[in-house]
Short mmCIF file of C-alpha atoms and ligand atoms in Angstrom, two decimals:
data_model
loop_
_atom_site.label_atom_id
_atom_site.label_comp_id
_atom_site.label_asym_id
_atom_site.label_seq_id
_atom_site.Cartn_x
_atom_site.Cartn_y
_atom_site.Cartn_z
CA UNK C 917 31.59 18.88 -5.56
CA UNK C 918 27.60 18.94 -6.30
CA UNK C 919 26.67 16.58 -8.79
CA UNK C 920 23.55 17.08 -11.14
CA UNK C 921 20.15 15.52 -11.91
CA UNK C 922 17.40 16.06 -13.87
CA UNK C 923 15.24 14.43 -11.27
CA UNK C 924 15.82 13.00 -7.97
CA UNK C 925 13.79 10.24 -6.49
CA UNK C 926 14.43 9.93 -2.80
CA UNK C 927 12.90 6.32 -1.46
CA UNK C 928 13.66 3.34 -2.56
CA UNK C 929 10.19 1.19 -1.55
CA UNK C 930 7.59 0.40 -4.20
CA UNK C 931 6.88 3.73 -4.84
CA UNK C 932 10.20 5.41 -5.56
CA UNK C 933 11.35 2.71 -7.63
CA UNK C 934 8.03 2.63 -9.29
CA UNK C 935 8.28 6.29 -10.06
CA UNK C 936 11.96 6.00 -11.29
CA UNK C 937 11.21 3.22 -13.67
CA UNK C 938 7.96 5.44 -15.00
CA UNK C 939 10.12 8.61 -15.20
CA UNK C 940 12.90 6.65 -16.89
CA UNK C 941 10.80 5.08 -19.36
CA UNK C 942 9.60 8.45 -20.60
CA UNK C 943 13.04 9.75 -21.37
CA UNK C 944 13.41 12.06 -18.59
CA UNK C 945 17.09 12.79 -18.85
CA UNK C 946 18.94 11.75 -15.34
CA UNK C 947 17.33 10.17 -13.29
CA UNK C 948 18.82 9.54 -9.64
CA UNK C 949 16.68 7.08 -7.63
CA UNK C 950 18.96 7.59 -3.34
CA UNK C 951 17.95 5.44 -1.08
CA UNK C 952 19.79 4.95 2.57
CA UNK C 953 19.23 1.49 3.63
CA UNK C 954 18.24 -1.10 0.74
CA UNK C 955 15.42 -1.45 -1.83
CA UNK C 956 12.11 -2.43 -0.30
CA UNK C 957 14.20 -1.48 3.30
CA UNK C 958 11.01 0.12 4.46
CA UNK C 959 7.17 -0.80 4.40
CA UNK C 960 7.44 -2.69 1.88
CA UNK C 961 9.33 -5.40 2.86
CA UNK C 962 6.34 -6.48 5.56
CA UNK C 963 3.85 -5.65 3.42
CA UNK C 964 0.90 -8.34 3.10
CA UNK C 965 1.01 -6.86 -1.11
CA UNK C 966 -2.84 -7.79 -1.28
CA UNK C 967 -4.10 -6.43 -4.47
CA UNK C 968 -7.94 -5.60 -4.06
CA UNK C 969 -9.98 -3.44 -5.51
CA UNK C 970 -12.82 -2.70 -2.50
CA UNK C 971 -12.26 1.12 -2.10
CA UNK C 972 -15.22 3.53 -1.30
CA UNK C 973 -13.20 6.45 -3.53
CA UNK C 974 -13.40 5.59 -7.44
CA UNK C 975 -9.97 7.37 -7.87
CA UNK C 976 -8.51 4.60 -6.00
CA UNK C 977 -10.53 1.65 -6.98
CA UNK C 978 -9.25 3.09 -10.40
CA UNK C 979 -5.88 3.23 -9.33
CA UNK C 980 -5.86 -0.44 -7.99
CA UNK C 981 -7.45 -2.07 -11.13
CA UNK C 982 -4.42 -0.45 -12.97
CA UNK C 983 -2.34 -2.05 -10.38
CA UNK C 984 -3.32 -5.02 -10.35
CA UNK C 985 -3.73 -5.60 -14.35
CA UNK C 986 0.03 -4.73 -14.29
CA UNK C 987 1.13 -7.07 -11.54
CA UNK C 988 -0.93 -9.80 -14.02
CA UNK C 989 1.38 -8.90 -16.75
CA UNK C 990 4.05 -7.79 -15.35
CA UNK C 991 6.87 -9.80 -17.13
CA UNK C 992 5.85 -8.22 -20.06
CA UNK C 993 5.04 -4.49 -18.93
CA UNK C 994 7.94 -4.13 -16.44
CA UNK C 995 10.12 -7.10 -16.87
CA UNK C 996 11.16 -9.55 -13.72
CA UNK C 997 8.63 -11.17 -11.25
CA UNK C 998 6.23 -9.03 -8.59
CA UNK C 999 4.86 -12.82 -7.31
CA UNK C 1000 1.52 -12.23 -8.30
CA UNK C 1001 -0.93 -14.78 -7.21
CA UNK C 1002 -4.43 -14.71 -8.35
CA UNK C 1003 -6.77 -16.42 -5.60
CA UNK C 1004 -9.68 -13.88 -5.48
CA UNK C 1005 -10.95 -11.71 -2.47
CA UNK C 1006 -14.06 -12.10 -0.15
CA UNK C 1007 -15.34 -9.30 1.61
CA UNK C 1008 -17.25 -10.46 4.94
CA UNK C 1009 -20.03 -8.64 5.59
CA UNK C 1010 -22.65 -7.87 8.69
CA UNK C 1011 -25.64 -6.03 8.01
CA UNK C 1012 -23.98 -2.66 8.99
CA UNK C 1013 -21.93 -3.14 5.75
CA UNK C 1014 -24.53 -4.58 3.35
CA UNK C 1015 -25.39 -0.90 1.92
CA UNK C 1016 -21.95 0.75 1.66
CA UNK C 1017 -20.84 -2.50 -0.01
CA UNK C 1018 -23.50 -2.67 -2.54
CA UNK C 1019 -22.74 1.31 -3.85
CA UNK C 1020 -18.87 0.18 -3.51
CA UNK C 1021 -20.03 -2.86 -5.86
CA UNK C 1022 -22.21 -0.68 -8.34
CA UNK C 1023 -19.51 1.73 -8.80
CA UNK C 1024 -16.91 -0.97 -9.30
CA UNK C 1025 -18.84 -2.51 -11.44
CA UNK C 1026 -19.57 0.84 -13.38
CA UNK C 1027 -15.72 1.20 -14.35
CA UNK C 1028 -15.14 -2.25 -15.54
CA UNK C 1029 -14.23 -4.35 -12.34
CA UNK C 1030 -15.57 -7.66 -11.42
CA UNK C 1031 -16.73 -7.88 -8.02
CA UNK C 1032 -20.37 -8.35 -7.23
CA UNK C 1033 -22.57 -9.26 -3.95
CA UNK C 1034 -22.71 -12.69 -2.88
CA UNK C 1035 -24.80 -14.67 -0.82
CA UNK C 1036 -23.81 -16.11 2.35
CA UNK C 1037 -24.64 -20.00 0.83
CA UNK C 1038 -22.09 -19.19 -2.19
CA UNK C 1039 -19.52 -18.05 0.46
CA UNK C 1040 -19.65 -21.60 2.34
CA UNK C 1041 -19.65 -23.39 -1.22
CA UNK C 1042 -16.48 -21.52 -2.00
CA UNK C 1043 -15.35 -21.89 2.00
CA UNK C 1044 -16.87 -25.00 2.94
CA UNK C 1045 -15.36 -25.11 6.55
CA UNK C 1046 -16.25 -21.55 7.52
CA UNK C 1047 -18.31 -20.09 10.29
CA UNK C 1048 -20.46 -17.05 9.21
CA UNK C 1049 -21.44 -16.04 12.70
CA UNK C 1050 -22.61 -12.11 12.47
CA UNK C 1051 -22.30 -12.08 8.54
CA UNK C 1052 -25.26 -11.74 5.87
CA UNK C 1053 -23.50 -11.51 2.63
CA UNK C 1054 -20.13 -11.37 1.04
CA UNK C 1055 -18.38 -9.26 -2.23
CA UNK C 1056 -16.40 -11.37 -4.10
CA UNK C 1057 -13.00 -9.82 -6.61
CA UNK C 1058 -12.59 -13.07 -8.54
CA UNK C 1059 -9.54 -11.20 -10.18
CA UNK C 1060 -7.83 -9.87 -7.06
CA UNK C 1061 -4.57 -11.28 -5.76
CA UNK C 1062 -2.16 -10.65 -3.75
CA UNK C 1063 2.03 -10.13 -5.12
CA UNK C 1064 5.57 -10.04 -2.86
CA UNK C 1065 6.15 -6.28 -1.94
CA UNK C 1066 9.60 -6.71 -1.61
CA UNK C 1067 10.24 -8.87 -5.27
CA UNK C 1068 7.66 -6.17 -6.72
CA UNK C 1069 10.04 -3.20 -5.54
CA UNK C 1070 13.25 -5.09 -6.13
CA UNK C 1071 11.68 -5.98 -10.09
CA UNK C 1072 10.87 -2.12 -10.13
CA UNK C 1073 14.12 -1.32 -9.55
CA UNK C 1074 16.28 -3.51 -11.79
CA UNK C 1075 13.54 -1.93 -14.81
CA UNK C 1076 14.33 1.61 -13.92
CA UNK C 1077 18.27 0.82 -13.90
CA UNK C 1078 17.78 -0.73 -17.51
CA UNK C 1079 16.18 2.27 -18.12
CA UNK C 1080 18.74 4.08 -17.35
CA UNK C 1081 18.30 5.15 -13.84
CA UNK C 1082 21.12 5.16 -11.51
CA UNK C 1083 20.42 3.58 -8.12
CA UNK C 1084 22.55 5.20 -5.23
CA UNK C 1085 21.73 2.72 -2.01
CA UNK C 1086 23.58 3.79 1.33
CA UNK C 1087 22.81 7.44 0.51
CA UNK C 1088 20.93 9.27 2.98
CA UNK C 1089 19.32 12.84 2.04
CA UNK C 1090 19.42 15.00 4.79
CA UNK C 1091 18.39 18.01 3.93
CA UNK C 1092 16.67 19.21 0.43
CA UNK C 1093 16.35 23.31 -0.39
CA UNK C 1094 15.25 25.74 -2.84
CA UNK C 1095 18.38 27.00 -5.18
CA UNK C 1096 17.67 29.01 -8.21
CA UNK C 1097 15.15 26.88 -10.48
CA UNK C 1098 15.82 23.55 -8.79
CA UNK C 1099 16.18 21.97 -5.76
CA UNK C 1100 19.41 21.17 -3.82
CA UNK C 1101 19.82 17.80 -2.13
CA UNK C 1102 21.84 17.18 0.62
CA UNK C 1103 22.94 13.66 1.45
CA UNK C 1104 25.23 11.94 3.86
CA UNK C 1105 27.69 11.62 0.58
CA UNK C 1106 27.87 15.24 -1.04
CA UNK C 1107 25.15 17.23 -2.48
CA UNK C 1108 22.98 16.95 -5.91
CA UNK C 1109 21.81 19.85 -7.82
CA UNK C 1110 18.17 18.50 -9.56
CA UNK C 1111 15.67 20.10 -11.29
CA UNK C 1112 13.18 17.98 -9.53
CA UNK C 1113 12.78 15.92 -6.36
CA UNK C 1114 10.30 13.39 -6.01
CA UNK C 1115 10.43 11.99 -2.35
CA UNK C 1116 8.56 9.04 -1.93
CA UNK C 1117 9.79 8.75 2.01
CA UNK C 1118 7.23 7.07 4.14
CA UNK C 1119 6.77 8.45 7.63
CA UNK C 1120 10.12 10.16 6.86
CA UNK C 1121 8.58 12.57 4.46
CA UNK C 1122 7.44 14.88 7.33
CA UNK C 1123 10.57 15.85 8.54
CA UNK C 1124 12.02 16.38 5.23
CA UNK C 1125 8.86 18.38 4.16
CA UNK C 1126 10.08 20.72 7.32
CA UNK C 1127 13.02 22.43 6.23
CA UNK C 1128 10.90 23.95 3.66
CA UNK C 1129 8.51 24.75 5.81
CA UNK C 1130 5.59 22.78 4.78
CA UNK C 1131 3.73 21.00 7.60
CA UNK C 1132 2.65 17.35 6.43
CA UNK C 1133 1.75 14.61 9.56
CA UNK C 1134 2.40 11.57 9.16
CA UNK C 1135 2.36 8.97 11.84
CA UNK C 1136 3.94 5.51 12.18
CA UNK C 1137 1.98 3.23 13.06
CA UNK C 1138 3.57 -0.15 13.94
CA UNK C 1139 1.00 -3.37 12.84
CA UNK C 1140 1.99 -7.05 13.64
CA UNK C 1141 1.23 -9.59 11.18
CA UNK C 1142 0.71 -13.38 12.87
CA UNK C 1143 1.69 -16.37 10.72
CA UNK C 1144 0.10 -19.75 11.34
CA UNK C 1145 0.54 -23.24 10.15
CA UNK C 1146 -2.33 -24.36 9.56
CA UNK C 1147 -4.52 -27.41 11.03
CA UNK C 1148 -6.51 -29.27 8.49
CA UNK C 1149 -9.60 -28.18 6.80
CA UNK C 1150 -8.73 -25.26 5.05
CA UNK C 1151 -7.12 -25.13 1.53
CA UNK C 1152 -3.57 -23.42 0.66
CA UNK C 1153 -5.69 -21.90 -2.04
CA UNK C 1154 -7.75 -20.11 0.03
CA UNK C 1155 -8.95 -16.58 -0.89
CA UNK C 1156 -8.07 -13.89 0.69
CA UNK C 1157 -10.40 -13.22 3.27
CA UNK C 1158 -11.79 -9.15 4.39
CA UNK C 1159 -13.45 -10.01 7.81
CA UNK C 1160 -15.43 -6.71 8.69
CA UNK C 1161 -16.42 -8.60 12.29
CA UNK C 1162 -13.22 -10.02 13.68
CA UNK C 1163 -11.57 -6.82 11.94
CA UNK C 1164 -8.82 -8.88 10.29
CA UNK C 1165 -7.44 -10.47 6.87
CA UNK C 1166 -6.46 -13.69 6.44
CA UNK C 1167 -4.23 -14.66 3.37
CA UNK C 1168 -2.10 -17.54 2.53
CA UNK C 1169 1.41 -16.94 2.03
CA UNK C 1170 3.55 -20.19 0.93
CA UNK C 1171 2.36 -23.77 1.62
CA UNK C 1172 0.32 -25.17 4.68
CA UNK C 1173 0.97 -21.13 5.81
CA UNK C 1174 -1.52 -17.77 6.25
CA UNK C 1175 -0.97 -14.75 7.40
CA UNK C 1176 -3.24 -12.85 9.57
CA UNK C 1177 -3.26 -8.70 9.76
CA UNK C 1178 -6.12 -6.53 11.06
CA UNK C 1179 -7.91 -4.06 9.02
CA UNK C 1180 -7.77 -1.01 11.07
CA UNK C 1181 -4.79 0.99 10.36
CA UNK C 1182 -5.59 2.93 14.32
CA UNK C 1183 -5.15 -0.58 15.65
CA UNK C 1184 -1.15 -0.45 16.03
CA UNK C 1185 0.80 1.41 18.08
CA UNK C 1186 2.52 5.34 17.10
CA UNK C 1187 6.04 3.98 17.12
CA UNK C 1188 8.69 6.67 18.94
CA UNK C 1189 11.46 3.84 18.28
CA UNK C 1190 10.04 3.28 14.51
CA UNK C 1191 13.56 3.36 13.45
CA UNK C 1192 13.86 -0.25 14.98
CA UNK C 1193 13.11 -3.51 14.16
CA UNK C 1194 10.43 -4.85 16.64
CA UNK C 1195 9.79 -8.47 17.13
CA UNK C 1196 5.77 -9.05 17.56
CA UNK C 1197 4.39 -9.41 21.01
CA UNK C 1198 3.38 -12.60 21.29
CA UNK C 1199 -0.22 -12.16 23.03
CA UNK C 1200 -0.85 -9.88 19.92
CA UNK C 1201 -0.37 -13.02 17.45
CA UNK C 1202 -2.17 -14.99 19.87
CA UNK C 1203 -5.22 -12.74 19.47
CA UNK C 1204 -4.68 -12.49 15.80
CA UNK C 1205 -4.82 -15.98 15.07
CA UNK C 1206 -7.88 -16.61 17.55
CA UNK C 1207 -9.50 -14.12 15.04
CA UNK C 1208 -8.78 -16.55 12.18
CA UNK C 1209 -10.02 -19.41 14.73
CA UNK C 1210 -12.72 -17.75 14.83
CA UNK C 1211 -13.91 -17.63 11.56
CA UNK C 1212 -12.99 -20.91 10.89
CA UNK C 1213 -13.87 -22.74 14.11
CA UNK C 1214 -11.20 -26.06 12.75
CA UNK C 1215 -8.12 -23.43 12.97
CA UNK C 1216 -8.27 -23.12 16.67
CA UNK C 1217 -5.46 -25.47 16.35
CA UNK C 1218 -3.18 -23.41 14.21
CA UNK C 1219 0.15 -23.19 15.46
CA UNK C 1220 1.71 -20.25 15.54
CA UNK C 1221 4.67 -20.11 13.26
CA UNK C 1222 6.40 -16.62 13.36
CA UNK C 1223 5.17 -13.06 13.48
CA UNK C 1224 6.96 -9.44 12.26
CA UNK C 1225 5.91 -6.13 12.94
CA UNK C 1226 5.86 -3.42 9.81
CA UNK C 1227 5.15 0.47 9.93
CA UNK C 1228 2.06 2.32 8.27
CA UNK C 1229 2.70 5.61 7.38
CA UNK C 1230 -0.97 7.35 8.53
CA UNK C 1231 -1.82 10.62 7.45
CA UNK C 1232 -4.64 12.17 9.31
CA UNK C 1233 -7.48 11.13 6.97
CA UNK C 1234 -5.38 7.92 6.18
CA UNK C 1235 -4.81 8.26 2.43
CA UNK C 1236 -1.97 9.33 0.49
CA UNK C 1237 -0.43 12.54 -0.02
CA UNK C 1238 0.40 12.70 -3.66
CA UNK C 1239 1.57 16.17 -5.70
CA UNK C 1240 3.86 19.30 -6.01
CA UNK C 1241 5.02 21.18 -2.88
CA UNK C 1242 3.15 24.40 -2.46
CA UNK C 1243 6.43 27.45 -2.60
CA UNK C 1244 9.06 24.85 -3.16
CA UNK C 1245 8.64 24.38 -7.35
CA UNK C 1246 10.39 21.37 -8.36
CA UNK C 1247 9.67 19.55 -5.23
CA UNK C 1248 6.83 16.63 -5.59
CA UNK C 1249 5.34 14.24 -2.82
CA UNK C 1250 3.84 10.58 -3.01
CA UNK C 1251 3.90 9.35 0.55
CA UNK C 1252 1.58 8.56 3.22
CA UNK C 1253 -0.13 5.65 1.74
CA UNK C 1254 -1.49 4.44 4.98
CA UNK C 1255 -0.79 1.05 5.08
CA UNK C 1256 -3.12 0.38 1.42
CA UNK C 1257 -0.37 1.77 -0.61
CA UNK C 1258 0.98 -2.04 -2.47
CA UNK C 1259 -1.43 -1.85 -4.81
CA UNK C 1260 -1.02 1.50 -5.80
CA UNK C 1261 2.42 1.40 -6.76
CA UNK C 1262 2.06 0.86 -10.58
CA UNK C 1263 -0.71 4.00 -10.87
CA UNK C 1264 1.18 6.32 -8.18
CA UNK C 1265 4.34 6.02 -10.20
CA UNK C 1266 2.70 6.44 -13.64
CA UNK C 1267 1.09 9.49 -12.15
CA UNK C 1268 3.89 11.23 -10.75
CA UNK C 1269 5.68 10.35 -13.96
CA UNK C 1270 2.78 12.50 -15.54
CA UNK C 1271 2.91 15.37 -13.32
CA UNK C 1272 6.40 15.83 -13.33
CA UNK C 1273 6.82 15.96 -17.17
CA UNK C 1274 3.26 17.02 -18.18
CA UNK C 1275 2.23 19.33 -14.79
CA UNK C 1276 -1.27 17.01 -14.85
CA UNK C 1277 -1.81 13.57 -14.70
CA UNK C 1278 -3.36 11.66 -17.07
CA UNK C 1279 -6.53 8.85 -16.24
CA UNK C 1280 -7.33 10.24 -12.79
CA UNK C 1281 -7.82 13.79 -11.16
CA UNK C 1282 -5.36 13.32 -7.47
CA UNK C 1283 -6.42 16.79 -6.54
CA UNK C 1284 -8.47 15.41 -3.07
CA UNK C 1285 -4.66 13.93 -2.53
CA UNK C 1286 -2.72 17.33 -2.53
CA UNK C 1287 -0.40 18.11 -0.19
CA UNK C 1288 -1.68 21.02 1.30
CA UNK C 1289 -4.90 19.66 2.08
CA UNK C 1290 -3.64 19.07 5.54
CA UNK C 1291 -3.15 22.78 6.35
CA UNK C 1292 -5.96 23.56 4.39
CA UNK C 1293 -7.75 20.81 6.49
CA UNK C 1294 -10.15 19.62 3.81
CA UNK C 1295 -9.44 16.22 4.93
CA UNK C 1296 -10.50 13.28 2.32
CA UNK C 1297 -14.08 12.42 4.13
CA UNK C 1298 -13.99 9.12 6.24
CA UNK C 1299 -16.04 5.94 5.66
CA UNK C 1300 -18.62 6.25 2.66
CA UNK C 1301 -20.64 4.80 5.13
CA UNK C 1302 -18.74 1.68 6.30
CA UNK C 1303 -17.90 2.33 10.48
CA UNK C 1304 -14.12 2.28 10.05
CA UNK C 1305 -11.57 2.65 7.62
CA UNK C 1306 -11.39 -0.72 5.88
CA UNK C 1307 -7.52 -1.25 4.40
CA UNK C 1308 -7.63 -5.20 3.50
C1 FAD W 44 2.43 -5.00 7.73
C2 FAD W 44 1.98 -4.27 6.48
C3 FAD W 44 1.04 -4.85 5.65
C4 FAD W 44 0.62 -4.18 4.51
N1 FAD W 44 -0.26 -4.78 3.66
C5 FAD W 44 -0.65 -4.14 2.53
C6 FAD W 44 -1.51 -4.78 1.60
O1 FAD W 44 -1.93 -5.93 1.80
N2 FAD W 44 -1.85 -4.12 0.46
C7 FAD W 44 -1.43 -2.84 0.23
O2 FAD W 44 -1.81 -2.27 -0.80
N3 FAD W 44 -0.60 -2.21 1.08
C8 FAD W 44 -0.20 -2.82 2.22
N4 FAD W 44 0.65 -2.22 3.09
C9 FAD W 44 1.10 -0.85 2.79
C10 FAD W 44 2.21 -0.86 1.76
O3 FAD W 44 3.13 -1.87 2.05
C11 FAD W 44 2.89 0.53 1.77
O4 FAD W 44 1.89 1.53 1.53
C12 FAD W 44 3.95 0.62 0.70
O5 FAD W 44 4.87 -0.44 0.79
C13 FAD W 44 4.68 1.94 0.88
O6 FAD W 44 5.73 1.98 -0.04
P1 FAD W 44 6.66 3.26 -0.08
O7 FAD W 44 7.63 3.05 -1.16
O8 FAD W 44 5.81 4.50 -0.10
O9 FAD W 44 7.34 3.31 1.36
P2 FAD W 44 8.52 2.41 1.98
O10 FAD W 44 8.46 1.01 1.53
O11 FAD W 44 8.50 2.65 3.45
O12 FAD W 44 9.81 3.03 1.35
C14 FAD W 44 10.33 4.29 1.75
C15 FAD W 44 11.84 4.20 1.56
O13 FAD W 44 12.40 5.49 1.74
C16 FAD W 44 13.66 5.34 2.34
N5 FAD W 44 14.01 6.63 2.95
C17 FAD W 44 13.29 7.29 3.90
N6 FAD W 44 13.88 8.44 4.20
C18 FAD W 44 14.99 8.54 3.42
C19 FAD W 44 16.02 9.51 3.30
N7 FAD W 44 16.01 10.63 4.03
N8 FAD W 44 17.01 9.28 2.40
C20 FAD W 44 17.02 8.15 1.64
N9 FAD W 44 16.08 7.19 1.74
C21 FAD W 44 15.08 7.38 2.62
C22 FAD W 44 13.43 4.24 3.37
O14 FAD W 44 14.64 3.62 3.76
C23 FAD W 44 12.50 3.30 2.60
O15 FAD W 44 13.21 2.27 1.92
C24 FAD W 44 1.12 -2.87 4.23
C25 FAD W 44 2.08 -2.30 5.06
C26 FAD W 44 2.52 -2.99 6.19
C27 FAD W 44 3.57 -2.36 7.07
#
């Protein structure tokens, strides 16, 4: 028998149970939020969850500050616990990087953030044991942070089921279609007649986005994260830490502990076995954490603690893919976040919560974002002058 929906959300990561919980909380009648393996089963659960707001495009510096001034409230806004944990962000900078940062910094600075330019003698009174080889100055987000992706997702979700949203976990969709006004949803456990799908998918959008004939890449990319314990010298408080030299990030994550990621979401490997869990290759952490050593020369003796691998899902131009289906009414897409999608979880759900009920959304224009872009190929322009594309 096919059951009924007002609106399906298909993905049960930070995004879909983001969007459930903003759909929910707007009264949108029945709200079905399928996932097939567990909340947070996906990206999320490896996700580093730093909350900056250093992006070249003001749509999604705008997006982040929303983020992150709901993870700072979020007991109150959502209800539950995301983990947030307030301990600033430093940009690194060589001389390359001076210039883009600066504009970054005015603009930021133009829609209410605070971030500014810092000297390198501030950034060794704040980081007294670091080496600034190759740098000249630093940005500084005295308000940025970093949360737990999978307690953010998990807090989403328990808000959209008090909301009224019912969670179906084990349920796969494979296969969605047009039927008369809606969309029909086939899953590994019968099928759903809804009025809307949102699928908010990862990599797995693509294939999904196929059988109605819409062409949308997205690659996994596999990226290791490298946890070390580490050596004196170097607080538990530190902040977290852009390097645009080494090419990596350096936060803390629990005591005496930080973890290490690089920047460049080309640096992992397009994952044919994505589908599996992958322990990290050990000479990968190895190199990770002589990045950190690096940086700060009295962490070459950092032991290596434990390492996981976790999937980006890249689009070409590496940012998200975010609106309606083009021929497929009914059928909306927020996926391909590129491995910088944490942080805009809160905004990308009270977005699509707009443009499903209202057809627009509300305090940012996510046109550059649309689907079809891809086929149109107006790609989102690379850069805004820094070499590569920066994610931490
Ligand atoms: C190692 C790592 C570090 C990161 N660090 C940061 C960071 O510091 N800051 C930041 O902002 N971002 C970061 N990111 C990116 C961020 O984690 C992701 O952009 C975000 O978690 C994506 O959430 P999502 O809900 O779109 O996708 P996912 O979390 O992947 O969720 C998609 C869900 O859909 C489900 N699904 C897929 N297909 C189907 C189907 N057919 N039927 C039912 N269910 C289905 C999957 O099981 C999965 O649970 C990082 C990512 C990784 C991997």
């Amino acid at each position: 028998m096919t059951d009924t929906a007002d609106i399906v959300v298909v993905g049960g990561g930070v995004h879909g149970t983001s969007i459930a919980w903003n759909l929910a909380k707007r009264g949108a009648g029945r709200v079905m939020l399928l996932e097939k393996t567990g909340i947070a089963a996906g990206a999320t659960q490896y996700s580093s969850a730093n909350s900056r707001l250093h992006y070249q495009l003001e749509t999604l510096a705008k997006m982040a500050l929303f983020g992150q001034n709901m993870f700072k409230n979020f007991k109150e806004v959502v209800g539950g616990d995301c983990g947030w944990n307030q301990i600033g962000y430093v940009v690194l900078l060589p001389e390359r990087d001076v210039e883009p940062a600066r504009k970054i910094v005015e603009m930021q600075q133009r829609i209410g953030i605070d971030a500014r330019i810092i000297a390198n003698d501030e950034i060794s009174e704040m980081e007294p044991s670091i080496n600034l080889d190759g740098i000249v100055a630093g940005c500084v987000e005295p308000t940025s942070g970093h949360c737990d992706g999978a307690l953010t997702a998990r807090s989403f979700s328990e808000a959209a089921e008090r909301e009224g949203v019912e969670l179906s976990i084990s349920v796969e969709v494979l296969g969605i279609s047009k039927r008369g006004d809606g969309i029909e949803v086939e899953t590994d456990n019968g099928a759903i007649s809804a009025g809307n799908v949102v699928l908010a998918t990862g990599f797995r959008t693509s294939a999904l986005l196929d059988q109605v004939g819409v062409d949308m890449p997205i690659d996994p990319i596999r990226h290791t994260i490298a946890v070390v314990e580490r050596a004196p010298g170097i607080s538990d408080g530190h902040p977290i830490i852009s390097d645009h030299v080494s090419m990596a990030y350096y936060r803390p994550t629990g005591p005496g502990l930080t973890l290490i990621g690089v920047n460049d979401p080309l640096e992992g490997d397009p994952d044919d076995e994505v589908e599996l869990e992958r322990a990290p290759e050990q000479e990968v952490q190895v190199e990770l954490a002589s990045r950190f050593a690096g940086r700060y020369p009295d962490q070459a003796d950092a032991r290596l603690r434990q390492g996981y691998t976790g999937v980006y899902d890249c689009t070409p131009d590496f940012q998200p893919a975010f609106g309606a289906v083009p021929g497929t009414p009914g059928l909306f897409v927020d996926a391909g976040y590129s491995g910088h999608g944490f942080k805009l979880s809160p905004a990308a759900g009270h977005l699509m919560a707009d443009l499903v009920l209202d057809g627009k959304t509300s305090f940012v224009d996510m046109t550059p974002f649309r689907v079809e872009r891809f086929t149109e190929n107006d790609l989102i322009p690379a850069g805004g002058g820094y070499d590569s594309r920066i994610l931490a």
